[in-house]
Amino acid sequence: MNGWEEAVVSPDVTVRDALSTLDRAGTKVLLVADSYRRLLGTVSDGDIRRALLKGQDLSSRVDAVMNTVPHSALTSDSGASILSMMRRDSLMQIPIVDADGIVLGLKTINDFLTSARRDNWVVVMAGGLGSRLRELTRSTPKPMLHVGPRPLLETIVMNCVDQGFTRIYIAVNYLAEQIQDHFGDGAAFGADIRYLVEEQRMGTAGALGLLPERPTLPIVVTNADVLTKQTFCTMVDAHDKGGADITIGVRDYEVQVPFGVIQADGGRVAGIVEKPVHRHTISAGMNVVSPDMLDLVPPGVFFDMPSLFMAAVDRGLAVRTFGVESYWLDVGQPHEYERANADFANLFA
């Protein structure tokens, strides 16, 4: 990142001066280095707040509040390995040092992403109550529950940025401030994050009516409780190529009856099928919506995605499906939440 040198401070500066430097440098972290520029530690706004709560004050030296075991990467490390480490440990910025620990740079996660920029907006529906996970969501909105080392919503945002989608709207309602405080304006995550604040619950499509302006390109609309490896790029490309007005991400879903099923006619048994499996095509909670479809969303009322789909179908518009074949999991039930955490290390770390 340009101007990273402004983020380097000596260990004897005060916390007050460190805060001023953080603001001036425009970084999320300061690099504490000795007179030879050897990295001694890092200091973030969060480090300072925690130290103040523990009794430090603004006149304290910054080395009293710094993280003394900071993450760093060597100049010899490949971009892929640095990106992997940043994803694994939920890092948005990382100092670059040589073999002697001398600071040579400060990189953001965007420096290692290679995806082409996509100008389509992403709208993440994160305003639900999380009722099915009530024991976990009494004081935490479901999208902020940790799956692996980070909140589920953070993984969704990171995946969007990885794919080149940086304009992200998050619809919030229940415990909205926790989401807003965590993500802020999105700069720390390489995104431009804005919020659609629902004064009342508006369903999985109603918040689209809160968009401050009409998009010029199709938008991706996804639920905030979906953990997936499916890329939105391929969905958007299929939407454009197929001339669709709405593209619904779908997935095959099997339900096995745990009993033998009797086939009978007028009381006469014709056969028995042992534990049959029924296959259905379900909505995967990931969709692409063309701008004109926003005219079908009634303002200020509860409105869900199936209602939007059917409003388009009733008007003879092109509503198409896109098969989600990559890993996909709806993190809605306690057993699904447990599975998401079990799967995360192998698939997303």
Coordinates of C-alpha atoms in Angstrom, one line a residue:
M1 CA 0.0 0.0 0.0
N2 CA 1.3 3.5 -0.8
G3 CA 2.5 5.6 2.1
W4 CA 2.9 2.7 4.5
E5 CA 5.9 4.4 6.1
E6 CA 3.5 6.8 7.9
A7 CA 2.3 3.8 9.8
V8 CA 5.7 3.0 11.4
V9 CA 6.2 4.4 14.9
S10 CA 8.8 4.0 17.6
P11 CA 8.0 2.1 20.8
D12 CA 8.2 5.2 23.0
V13 CA 5.5 7.2 21.4
T14 CA 2.4 7.8 23.5
V15 CA -1.0 6.1 22.9
R16 CA -2.4 9.6 22.1
D17 CA 0.2 10.1 19.4
A18 CA -0.4 6.6 18.1
L19 CA -4.1 7.3 17.7
S20 CA -3.3 10.5 15.7
T21 CA -0.9 8.5 13.5
L22 CA -3.5 5.9 12.9
D23 CA -5.9 8.5 11.7
R24 CA -3.4 10.3 9.6
A25 CA -1.9 7.1 8.0
G26 CA -5.3 5.8 7.1
T27 CA -4.3 2.2 8.0
K28 CA -5.9 -0.2 10.4
V29 CA -2.7 -1.0 12.1
L30 CA 0.6 0.7 13.2
L31 CA 3.9 -1.0 12.9
V32 CA 6.1 -0.5 16.0
A33 CA 9.8 -0.7 15.1
D34 CA 13.1 0.1 16.6
S35 CA 15.7 2.5 15.3
Y36 CA 16.8 -0.1 12.7
R37 CA 13.2 -0.6 11.6
R38 CA 13.0 -4.1 13.1
L39 CA 9.4 -5.0 13.7
L40 CA 8.7 -5.1 17.5
G41 CA 4.9 -5.3 17.4
T42 CA 1.7 -3.9 15.9
V43 CA -1.0 -1.7 17.3
S44 CA -4.6 -1.5 16.2
D45 CA -7.5 0.6 17.4
G46 CA -8.8 -2.5 19.1
D47 CA -5.6 -3.0 20.9
I48 CA -5.7 0.5 22.3
R49 CA -9.3 0.2 23.4
R50 CA -8.7 -3.0 25.2
A51 CA -5.6 -1.5 26.9
L52 CA -7.6 1.6 28.1
L53 CA -10.2 -0.7 29.6
K54 CA -7.4 -2.5 31.5
G55 CA -6.2 0.8 33.0
Q56 CA -3.7 2.2 30.5
D57 CA -4.2 5.8 29.5
L58 CA -3.4 8.1 26.6
S59 CA 0.0 9.0 28.0
S60 CA 1.1 5.4 28.2
R61 CA 3.9 4.2 25.8
V62 CA 2.7 2.4 22.8
D63 CA 4.9 -0.6 23.5
A64 CA 2.7 -1.2 26.6
V65 CA -0.3 -1.8 24.5
M66 CA 1.1 -3.3 21.3
N67 CA 0.7 -6.9 20.1
T68 CA 4.1 -8.3 20.7
V69 CA 3.6 -11.4 18.6
P70 CA 2.3 -9.9 15.3
H71 CA 1.7 -11.8 12.1
S72 CA 4.2 -10.9 9.4
A73 CA 5.3 -12.2 6.0
L74 CA 8.7 -12.5 4.5
T75 CA 9.7 -10.8 1.2
S76 CA 10.5 -14.3 0.0
D77 CA 7.0 -15.6 0.6
S78 CA 4.8 -16.1 -2.4
G79 CA 1.6 -14.0 -2.8
A80 CA -0.5 -17.2 -2.7
S81 CA 1.0 -18.3 0.6
I82 CA 0.5 -14.8 2.1
L83 CA -3.1 -14.7 0.9
S84 CA -3.7 -18.2 2.4
M85 CA -2.3 -17.0 5.8
M86 CA -4.4 -13.8 5.7
R87 CA -7.5 -15.8 5.0
R88 CA -6.8 -18.4 7.6
D89 CA -6.2 -15.8 10.3
S90 CA -8.7 -13.2 9.2
L91 CA -6.1 -10.6 8.4
M92 CA -6.8 -7.6 6.3
Q93 CA -3.3 -6.1 6.5
I94 CA 0.1 -7.7 7.1
P95 CA 3.6 -6.2 7.5
I96 CA 6.3 -7.4 5.1
V97 CA 9.7 -8.0 6.6
D98 CA 13.1 -9.3 5.4
A99 CA 15.0 -12.2 7.0
D100 CA 16.3 -9.9 9.7
G101 CA 12.8 -8.6 10.6
I102 CA 13.3 -5.2 9.0
V103 CA 10.0 -3.7 7.9
L104 CA 9.8 -3.3 4.2
G105 CA 6.1 -2.8 3.6
L106 CA 2.5 -3.1 4.7
K107 CA 0.2 -5.0 2.4
T108 CA -3.6 -5.4 2.3
I109 CA -5.5 -8.4 1.2
N110 CA -6.4 -6.6 -2.0
D111 CA -2.8 -6.6 -3.0
F112 CA -2.9 -10.4 -3.4
L113 CA -6.3 -10.8 -5.1
T114 CA -6.2 -11.4 -8.8
S115 CA -9.9 -11.5 -9.7
A116 CA -11.1 -9.0 -12.2
R117 CA -13.3 -6.3 -10.8
R118 CA -17.1 -6.9 -11.1
D119 CA -19.3 -3.8 -11.1
N120 CA -22.4 -5.8 -10.1
W121 CA -23.7 -5.0 -6.6
V122 CA -24.2 -7.7 -4.0
V123 CA -27.0 -7.4 -1.5
V124 CA -26.7 -9.7 1.6
M125 CA -29.9 -10.2 3.5
A126 CA -28.8 -10.2 7.1
G127 CA -31.8 -8.9 9.0
G128 CA -33.4 -12.1 10.1
L129 CA -34.0 -13.1 13.8
G130 CA -32.1 -16.5 13.6
S131 CA -35.0 -18.1 15.4
R132 CA -33.9 -21.7 14.6
L133 CA -30.7 -21.0 16.4
R134 CA -32.3 -19.1 19.2
E135 CA -29.9 -20.4 22.0
L136 CA -27.0 -18.9 20.0
T137 CA -28.7 -15.8 18.6
R138 CA -30.2 -14.3 21.8
S139 CA -27.4 -11.7 21.9
T140 CA -25.7 -12.3 18.5
P141 CA -27.2 -11.9 15.0
K142 CA -27.0 -15.2 13.2
P143 CA -24.7 -13.8 10.4
M144 CA -22.2 -12.9 13.2
L145 CA -21.9 -16.4 14.6
H146 CA -18.4 -17.8 14.2
V147 CA -18.0 -20.5 11.6
G148 CA -14.3 -21.4 11.8
P149 CA -12.2 -18.4 12.9
R150 CA -14.5 -15.6 11.8
P151 CA -18.2 -14.6 11.6
L152 CA -20.1 -16.3 8.8
L153 CA -20.9 -13.0 7.3
E154 CA -17.2 -12.1 7.1
T155 CA -16.6 -15.2 5.1
I156 CA -19.4 -14.2 2.7
V157 CA -17.9 -10.7 2.3
M158 CA -14.4 -12.1 1.8
N159 CA -15.6 -14.4 -0.9
C160 CA -17.4 -11.5 -2.7
V161 CA -14.2 -9.5 -2.6
D162 CA -12.1 -12.5 -3.8
Q163 CA -14.4 -12.7 -6.8
G164 CA -14.1 -9.0 -7.6
F165 CA -17.4 -7.8 -6.1
T166 CA -16.7 -4.9 -3.9
R167 CA -19.9 -2.9 -3.7
I168 CA -21.8 -4.7 -1.0
Y169 CA -25.1 -3.7 0.6
I170 CA -26.0 -5.5 3.9
A171 CA -29.6 -5.5 4.9
V172 CA -29.8 -5.3 8.7
N173 CA -32.5 -5.3 11.4
Y174 CA -32.0 -7.6 14.4
L175 CA -29.0 -6.5 16.5
A176 CA -27.9 -4.4 13.5
E177 CA -25.3 -2.4 15.3
Q178 CA -23.1 -5.5 15.8
I179 CA -22.9 -6.0 12.1
Q180 CA -22.3 -2.3 11.4
D181 CA -19.7 -2.0 14.1
H182 CA -17.8 -5.0 12.8
F183 CA -17.7 -4.1 9.1
G184 CA -17.9 -0.3 9.2
D185 CA -17.5 1.1 5.7
G186 CA -15.9 -2.1 4.5
A187 CA -12.5 -0.5 3.8
A188 CA -10.7 -2.9 6.1
F189 CA -12.1 -5.8 4.1
G190 CA -11.3 -4.4 0.7
A191 CA -15.0 -3.5 0.1
D192 CA -17.4 -0.6 -0.1
I193 CA -20.0 -1.7 2.4
R194 CA -23.3 0.1 2.8
Y195 CA -26.3 -0.7 4.9
L196 CA -30.0 -1.1 4.2
V197 CA -31.5 -0.5 7.6
E198 CA -34.9 -2.2 8.0
E199 CA -37.0 -0.3 10.6
Q200 CA -39.2 -3.4 10.6
R201 CA -38.7 -6.9 9.3
M202 CA -39.0 -6.8 5.5
G203 CA -38.4 -10.4 4.4
T204 CA -35.8 -11.8 2.0
A205 CA -36.7 -9.3 -0.8
G206 CA -38.3 -6.3 0.8
A207 CA -35.0 -4.7 1.6
L208 CA -34.3 -4.3 -2.1
G209 CA -36.8 -1.5 -2.0
L210 CA -34.4 0.4 0.3
L211 CA -31.6 0.6 -2.3
P212 CA -30.8 4.4 -2.5
E213 CA -30.5 4.2 -6.3
R214 CA -31.3 2.0 -9.2
P215 CA -28.4 -0.3 -10.2
T216 CA -27.4 -0.4 -13.8
L217 CA -26.4 -4.0 -13.8
P218 CA -27.9 -7.2 -12.4
I219 CA -27.4 -7.5 -8.7
V220 CA -26.5 -10.6 -6.7
V221 CA -28.9 -11.2 -3.8
T222 CA -27.8 -13.8 -1.2
N223 CA -28.9 -14.9 2.2
A224 CA -26.4 -14.3 5.1
D225 CA -26.7 -17.8 6.4
V226 CA -25.4 -19.7 3.3
L227 CA -21.9 -21.2 3.4
T228 CA -20.8 -22.1 -0.1
K229 CA -17.9 -22.4 -2.6
Q230 CA -20.2 -21.4 -5.5
T231 CA -18.9 -18.3 -7.2
F232 CA -21.3 -15.5 -8.0
C233 CA -19.3 -14.7 -11.1
T234 CA -20.5 -17.9 -12.9
M235 CA -24.1 -17.1 -11.8
V236 CA -24.0 -13.6 -13.2
D237 CA -22.4 -14.8 -16.4
A238 CA -25.1 -17.4 -16.8
H239 CA -27.8 -14.8 -16.1
D240 CA -26.4 -12.4 -18.7
K241 CA -25.9 -15.2 -21.3
G242 CA -29.4 -16.6 -20.8
G243 CA -31.1 -13.2 -21.0
A244 CA -32.8 -13.9 -17.7
D245 CA -34.7 -11.3 -15.6
I246 CA -34.2 -13.4 -12.5
T247 CA -31.8 -16.3 -12.0
I248 CA -32.5 -18.6 -9.0
G249 CA -29.7 -20.6 -7.6
V250 CA -31.1 -24.1 -7.0
R251 CA -29.8 -27.3 -5.6
D252 CA -30.9 -30.9 -5.5
Y253 CA -32.1 -32.0 -2.1
E254 CA -32.9 -35.5 -1.0
V255 CA -35.3 -36.5 1.7
Q256 CA -35.3 -40.2 2.8
V257 CA -38.4 -41.6 4.5
P258 CA -37.1 -43.6 7.5
F259 CA -39.8 -46.3 7.1
G260 CA -41.1 -48.7 4.6
V261 CA -43.8 -47.0 2.5
I262 CA -46.9 -49.1 1.6
Q263 CA -48.3 -48.8 -1.9
A264 CA -52.0 -49.7 -1.6
D265 CA -55.2 -49.4 -3.6
G266 CA -58.5 -49.7 -1.8
G267 CA -56.8 -51.5 1.1
R268 CA -55.1 -54.0 -1.2
V269 CA -51.3 -53.9 -0.9
A270 CA -49.6 -53.6 -4.2
G271 CA -46.0 -53.2 -3.0
I272 CA -43.7 -51.9 -0.4
V273 CA -40.8 -49.5 -0.9
E274 CA -38.3 -49.6 1.8
K275 CA -37.1 -46.2 3.0
P276 CA -37.6 -44.4 -0.3
V277 CA -35.6 -41.3 -1.2
H278 CA -37.5 -38.3 -2.6
R279 CA -35.6 -35.7 -4.6
H280 CA -36.5 -32.1 -4.9
T281 CA -35.1 -29.0 -6.4
I282 CA -34.8 -26.3 -3.7
S283 CA -33.9 -22.6 -3.7
A284 CA -30.3 -22.2 -2.5
G285 CA -30.8 -18.6 -1.2
M286 CA -28.5 -17.1 -3.9
N287 CA -30.0 -15.2 -6.8
V288 CA -29.3 -12.7 -9.6
V289 CA -31.9 -10.0 -10.2
S290 CA -32.0 -7.6 -13.1
P291 CA -32.6 -3.9 -12.3
D292 CA -36.1 -3.7 -13.7
M293 CA -37.2 -6.4 -11.3
L294 CA -37.0 -3.9 -8.5
D295 CA -40.2 -2.4 -9.8
L296 CA -42.0 -5.5 -8.6
V297 CA -40.9 -5.0 -4.9
P298 CA -43.6 -3.1 -3.0
P299 CA -42.2 -0.3 -0.9
G300 CA -42.0 -0.5 2.9
V301 CA -43.7 -3.9 3.4
F302 CA -42.7 -7.5 4.2
F303 CA -41.9 -9.2 0.9
D304 CA -40.0 -12.4 0.3
M305 CA -38.0 -13.8 -2.6
P306 CA -40.6 -16.5 -3.6
S307 CA -43.2 -13.7 -4.0
L308 CA -40.8 -11.8 -6.2
F309 CA -40.1 -14.9 -8.3
M310 CA -43.9 -15.5 -8.8
A311 CA -44.6 -11.9 -9.5
A312 CA -42.1 -12.2 -12.4
V313 CA -43.4 -15.5 -13.5
D314 CA -47.0 -14.2 -13.5
R315 CA -45.9 -11.4 -15.9
G316 CA -44.3 -13.8 -18.3
L317 CA -40.8 -12.7 -17.5
A318 CA -37.7 -14.9 -17.9
V319 CA -37.1 -16.6 -14.5
R320 CA -34.4 -19.2 -14.9
T321 CA -32.5 -21.6 -12.6
F322 CA -28.8 -22.1 -12.1
G323 CA -27.6 -25.3 -10.6
V324 CA -25.4 -24.9 -7.5
E325 CA -23.1 -27.9 -7.7
S326 CA -20.2 -26.6 -5.4
Y327 CA -20.2 -27.1 -1.7
W328 CA -23.3 -25.5 -0.2
L329 CA -24.8 -25.5 3.3
D330 CA -27.7 -23.5 4.8
V331 CA -26.6 -22.7 8.3
G332 CA -30.0 -22.6 9.9
Q333 CA -30.3 -25.5 12.3
P334 CA -28.0 -26.4 15.2
H335 CA -26.8 -29.5 13.5
E336 CA -26.1 -27.5 10.3
Y337 CA -24.1 -25.0 12.4
E338 CA -22.0 -27.8 13.9
R339 CA -21.4 -29.2 10.4
A340 CA -20.4 -25.8 9.0
N341 CA -17.7 -25.6 11.7
A342 CA -16.5 -29.1 11.0
D343 CA -16.4 -28.5 7.3
F344 CA -14.7 -25.1 7.5
A345 CA -11.1 -26.1 8.1
N346 CA -11.0 -28.3 5.1
L347 CA -12.9 -26.1 2.7
F348 CA -12.4 -22.4 3.6
A349 CA -9.3 -22.1 5.8

